[in-house]
């Protein structure tokens, strides 16, 4: 007689299936044509590069914070997050990386990469307040990033070719190999 699967193996199977579904959703091509590509990126559809293990962990953790409230200076989900607080929190929790400071401070670290080389978990920086590197988000793949903007009041996903952000994009940086 076959024994029933243990709760631990059932939970592991459900977690594996959920991860596969999330990653499959990240790999789905957008149905609408892009408005504008990243500066320096080819005009054709740029396929997402495979992420590192830490990059995947960072991207998945970022997705778990969707709809978390915005708070200027916020550094944890229960109090609310601003963009740099969100990045610091996620990198600490998901990859055990200590990143701190403002978006501009974070922009000074890591390794600069060409926007066409963005992978899940990399950081994207924008000039949103007439100050260089005043906003940061975490790249997910397929031209999308997670960020904590004050205007919508919650952590959410935005496309890199969004007219507002495409014209304000400044740099991409990675902390992963």
mmCIF file of C-alpha atoms in Angstrom:
data_model
loop_
_atom_site.group_PDB
_atom_site.id
_atom_site.type_symbol
_atom_site.label_atom_id
_atom_site.label_comp_id
_atom_site.label_asym_id
_atom_site.label_seq_id
_atom_site.Cartn_x
_atom_site.Cartn_y
_atom_site.Cartn_z
ATOM 1 C CA UNK A 1 0.000 0.000 0.000
ATOM 2 C CA UNK A 2 1.440 3.420 -0.984
ATOM 3 C CA UNK A 3 1.882 5.969 1.755
ATOM 4 C CA UNK A 4 0.494 9.498 1.506
ATOM 5 C CA UNK A 5 3.021 12.249 0.705
ATOM 6 C CA UNK A 6 4.352 14.090 3.728
ATOM 7 C CA UNK A 7 3.191 17.684 4.357
ATOM 8 C CA UNK A 8 6.794 18.833 3.791
ATOM 9 C CA UNK A 9 7.031 17.201 0.334
ATOM 10 C CA UNK A 10 3.586 18.554 -0.603
ATOM 11 C CA UNK A 11 4.629 22.070 0.463
ATOM 12 C CA UNK A 12 7.882 21.771 -1.502
ATOM 13 C CA UNK A 13 5.965 20.653 -4.598
ATOM 14 C CA UNK A 14 3.509 23.558 -4.280
ATOM 15 C CA UNK A 15 6.394 26.032 -3.802
ATOM 16 C CA UNK A 16 8.198 24.644 -6.848
ATOM 17 C CA UNK A 17 5.034 24.896 -8.953
ATOM 18 C CA UNK A 18 4.366 28.464 -7.773
ATOM 19 C CA UNK A 19 7.956 29.484 -8.582
ATOM 20 C CA UNK A 20 7.708 27.900 -12.033
ATOM 21 C CA UNK A 21 4.453 29.741 -12.726
ATOM 22 C CA UNK A 22 5.888 33.097 -11.604
ATOM 23 C CA UNK A 23 9.004 32.598 -13.728
ATOM 24 C CA UNK A 24 6.884 31.516 -16.689
ATOM 25 C CA UNK A 25 4.779 34.655 -16.302
ATOM 26 C CA UNK A 26 7.968 36.752 -16.291
ATOM 27 C CA UNK A 27 8.956 35.126 -19.579
ATOM 28 C CA UNK A 28 5.698 35.918 -21.359
ATOM 29 C CA UNK A 29 6.101 38.452 -24.159
ATOM 30 C CA UNK A 30 3.958 41.593 -23.855
ATOM 31 C CA UNK A 31 0.913 41.657 -26.119
ATOM 32 C CA UNK A 32 1.074 45.393 -26.819
ATOM 33 C CA UNK A 33 3.944 46.775 -28.898
ATOM 34 C CA UNK A 34 6.546 48.664 -26.875
ATOM 35 C CA UNK A 35 6.173 52.443 -26.791
ATOM 36 C CA UNK A 36 9.892 53.143 -26.619
ATOM 37 C CA UNK A 37 12.932 51.016 -25.888
ATOM 38 C CA UNK A 38 15.560 51.810 -23.293
ATOM 39 C CA UNK A 39 18.200 54.296 -24.413
ATOM 40 C CA UNK A 40 20.947 52.299 -26.099
ATOM 41 C CA UNK A 41 18.854 49.131 -26.465
ATOM 42 C CA UNK A 42 18.093 47.751 -29.927
ATOM 43 C CA UNK A 43 14.622 48.537 -31.280
ATOM 44 C CA UNK A 44 13.801 44.858 -31.726
ATOM 45 C CA UNK A 45 12.364 42.908 -28.789
ATOM 46 C CA UNK A 46 15.256 42.277 -26.391
ATOM 47 C CA UNK A 47 15.048 38.792 -24.842
ATOM 48 C CA UNK A 48 15.614 38.648 -21.095
ATOM 49 C CA UNK A 49 18.990 37.275 -20.099
ATOM 50 C CA UNK A 50 19.038 34.424 -17.576
ATOM 51 C CA UNK A 51 19.253 35.731 -14.020
ATOM 52 C CA UNK A 52 21.718 34.601 -11.408
ATOM 53 C CA UNK A 53 20.390 32.625 -8.448
ATOM 54 C CA UNK A 54 20.592 35.705 -6.185
ATOM 55 C CA UNK A 55 19.007 37.854 -8.887
ATOM 56 C CA UNK A 56 16.051 35.466 -9.110
ATOM 57 C CA UNK A 57 15.666 35.499 -5.329
ATOM 58 C CA UNK A 58 15.696 39.313 -5.293
ATOM 59 C CA UNK A 59 13.120 39.530 -8.113
ATOM 60 C CA UNK A 60 10.807 36.970 -6.487
ATOM 61 C CA UNK A 61 11.047 38.692 -3.104
ATOM 62 C CA UNK A 62 10.296 42.037 -4.769
ATOM 63 C CA UNK A 63 7.116 40.536 -6.229
ATOM 64 C CA UNK A 64 6.017 39.502 -2.741
ATOM 65 C CA UNK A 65 5.990 43.183 -1.704
ATOM 66 C CA UNK A 66 3.577 44.369 -4.409
ATOM 67 C CA UNK A 67 0.953 46.708 -2.874
ATOM 68 C CA UNK A 68 3.095 47.486 0.185
ATOM 69 C CA UNK A 69 2.457 51.099 1.168
ATOM 70 C CA UNK A 70 4.853 53.946 0.375
ATOM 71 C CA UNK A 71 6.457 55.964 3.165
ATOM 72 C CA UNK A 72 9.260 58.484 2.679
ATOM 73 C CA UNK A 73 12.297 57.100 4.486
ATOM 74 C CA UNK A 74 10.525 53.757 5.016
ATOM 75 C CA UNK A 75 12.828 50.778 5.391
ATOM 76 C CA UNK A 76 10.504 47.855 6.157
ATOM 77 C CA UNK A 77 7.150 46.659 4.829
ATOM 78 C CA UNK A 78 5.245 47.075 8.090
ATOM 79 C CA UNK A 79 6.088 50.788 8.294
ATOM 80 C CA UNK A 80 6.048 51.393 4.533
ATOM 81 C CA UNK A 81 8.868 51.606 2.002
ATOM 82 C CA UNK A 82 10.445 54.244 -0.167
ATOM 83 C CA UNK A 83 12.435 53.210 -3.236
ATOM 84 C CA UNK A 84 15.859 52.920 -1.599
ATOM 85 C CA UNK A 85 14.392 51.367 1.557
ATOM 86 C CA UNK A 86 12.661 48.760 -0.599
ATOM 87 C CA UNK A 87 15.919 47.875 -2.397
ATOM 88 C CA UNK A 88 17.861 47.705 0.877
ATOM 89 C CA UNK A 89 15.222 45.538 2.534
ATOM 90 C CA UNK A 90 14.852 43.120 -0.378
ATOM 91 C CA UNK A 91 18.589 42.688 -0.963
ATOM 92 C CA UNK A 92 19.092 42.011 2.757
ATOM 93 C CA UNK A 93 16.241 39.510 3.014
ATOM 94 C CA UNK A 94 16.594 37.705 -0.319
ATOM 95 C CA UNK A 95 20.340 37.773 -0.989
ATOM 96 C CA UNK A 96 21.887 38.646 2.388
ATOM 97 C CA UNK A 97 23.485 41.743 0.819
ATOM 98 C CA UNK A 98 23.825 44.874 2.934
ATOM 99 C CA UNK A 99 22.895 47.879 0.786
ATOM 100 C CA UNK A 100 21.977 51.180 2.395
ATOM 101 C CA UNK A 101 21.572 54.873 1.759
ATOM 102 C CA UNK A 102 19.620 56.897 -0.750
ATOM 103 C CA UNK A 103 19.062 55.905 -4.374
ATOM 104 C CA UNK A 104 22.073 58.086 -5.291
ATOM 105 C CA UNK A 105 24.208 56.326 -2.649
ATOM 106 C CA UNK A 106 23.144 52.914 -3.980
ATOM 107 C CA UNK A 107 23.929 54.078 -7.550
ATOM 108 C CA UNK A 108 27.580 54.601 -6.543
ATOM 109 C CA UNK A 109 27.991 50.893 -5.728
ATOM 110 C CA UNK A 110 27.579 47.727 -7.715
ATOM 111 C CA UNK A 111 28.820 47.355 -11.275
ATOM 112 C CA UNK A 112 27.422 49.493 -14.080
ATOM 113 C CA UNK A 113 25.995 47.440 -16.948
ATOM 114 C CA UNK A 114 24.645 48.218 -20.383
ATOM 115 C CA UNK A 115 20.824 48.399 -20.286
ATOM 116 C CA UNK A 116 20.674 45.655 -22.925
ATOM 117 C CA UNK A 117 22.376 43.343 -20.393
ATOM 118 C CA UNK A 118 19.758 43.774 -17.622
ATOM 119 C CA UNK A 119 18.808 40.591 -15.767
ATOM 120 C CA UNK A 120 16.264 39.934 -13.037
ATOM 121 C CA UNK A 121 17.494 41.409 -9.747
ATOM 122 C CA UNK A 122 19.574 44.193 -11.306
ATOM 123 C CA UNK A 123 18.930 47.792 -10.294
ATOM 124 C CA UNK A 124 17.616 50.544 -12.554
ATOM 125 C CA UNK A 125 18.047 54.229 -11.705
ATOM 126 C CA UNK A 126 16.045 57.269 -12.783
ATOM 127 C CA UNK A 127 16.119 61.064 -12.457
ATOM 128 C CA UNK A 128 12.594 61.762 -11.197
ATOM 129 C CA UNK A 129 13.189 64.882 -9.094
ATOM 130 C CA UNK A 130 15.560 66.867 -11.317
ATOM 131 C CA UNK A 131 18.369 65.204 -9.341
ATOM 132 C CA UNK A 132 20.568 62.429 -10.721
ATOM 133 C CA UNK A 133 19.733 58.975 -9.379
ATOM 134 C CA UNK A 134 16.726 60.116 -7.360
ATOM 135 C CA UNK A 135 14.754 56.876 -7.895
ATOM 136 C CA UNK A 136 15.689 53.176 -7.983
ATOM 137 C CA UNK A 137 13.842 49.989 -8.865
ATOM 138 C CA UNK A 138 14.546 46.271 -9.207
ATOM 139 C CA UNK A 139 14.486 44.872 -12.734
ATOM 140 C CA UNK A 140 12.257 41.800 -13.221
ATOM 141 C CA UNK A 141 12.867 40.946 -16.874
ATOM 142 C CA UNK A 142 10.859 41.579 -20.039
ATOM 143 C CA UNK A 143 11.255 45.341 -19.660
ATOM 144 C CA UNK A 144 9.550 45.533 -16.236
ATOM 145 C CA UNK A 145 10.731 46.701 -12.824
ATOM 146 C CA UNK A 146 9.378 46.823 -9.267
ATOM 147 C CA UNK A 147 9.593 50.111 -7.391
ATOM 148 C CA UNK A 148 8.094 52.153 -4.582
ATOM 149 C CA UNK A 149 6.961 55.454 -6.108
ATOM 150 C CA UNK A 150 5.393 58.125 -3.961
ATOM 151 C CA UNK A 151 2.893 59.080 -6.680
ATOM 152 C CA UNK A 152 0.874 55.847 -6.570
ATOM 153 C CA UNK A 153 1.503 55.197 -2.903
ATOM 154 C CA UNK A 154 2.275 51.459 -3.246
ATOM 155 C CA UNK A 155 5.019 49.151 -4.462
ATOM 156 C CA UNK A 156 4.129 48.096 -7.993
ATOM 157 C CA UNK A 157 5.453 46.992 -11.385
ATOM 158 C CA UNK A 158 6.104 49.459 -14.193
ATOM 159 C CA UNK A 159 7.445 48.971 -17.706
ATOM 160 C CA UNK A 160 10.824 50.451 -18.599
ATOM 161 C CA UNK A 161 9.315 51.852 -21.807
ATOM 162 C CA UNK A 162 6.654 53.757 -19.836
ATOM 163 C CA UNK A 163 6.941 57.293 -21.296
ATOM 164 C CA UNK A 164 7.610 58.866 -17.898
ATOM 165 C CA UNK A 165 10.374 56.461 -16.871
ATOM 166 C CA UNK A 166 11.924 55.903 -20.323
ATOM 167 C CA UNK A 167 12.811 59.591 -20.577
ATOM 168 C CA UNK A 168 14.217 59.640 -17.028
ATOM 169 C CA UNK A 169 16.279 56.428 -17.133
ATOM 170 C CA UNK A 170 19.902 57.039 -16.117
ATOM 171 C CA UNK A 171 21.756 53.812 -15.394
ATOM 172 C CA UNK A 172 21.628 50.088 -14.697
ATOM 173 C CA UNK A 173 23.809 48.411 -12.078
ATOM 174 C CA UNK A 174 24.257 44.836 -10.904
ATOM 175 C CA UNK A 175 25.481 43.272 -7.703
ATOM 176 C CA UNK A 176 25.580 39.763 -9.179
ATOM 177 C CA UNK A 177 27.959 37.868 -11.495
#
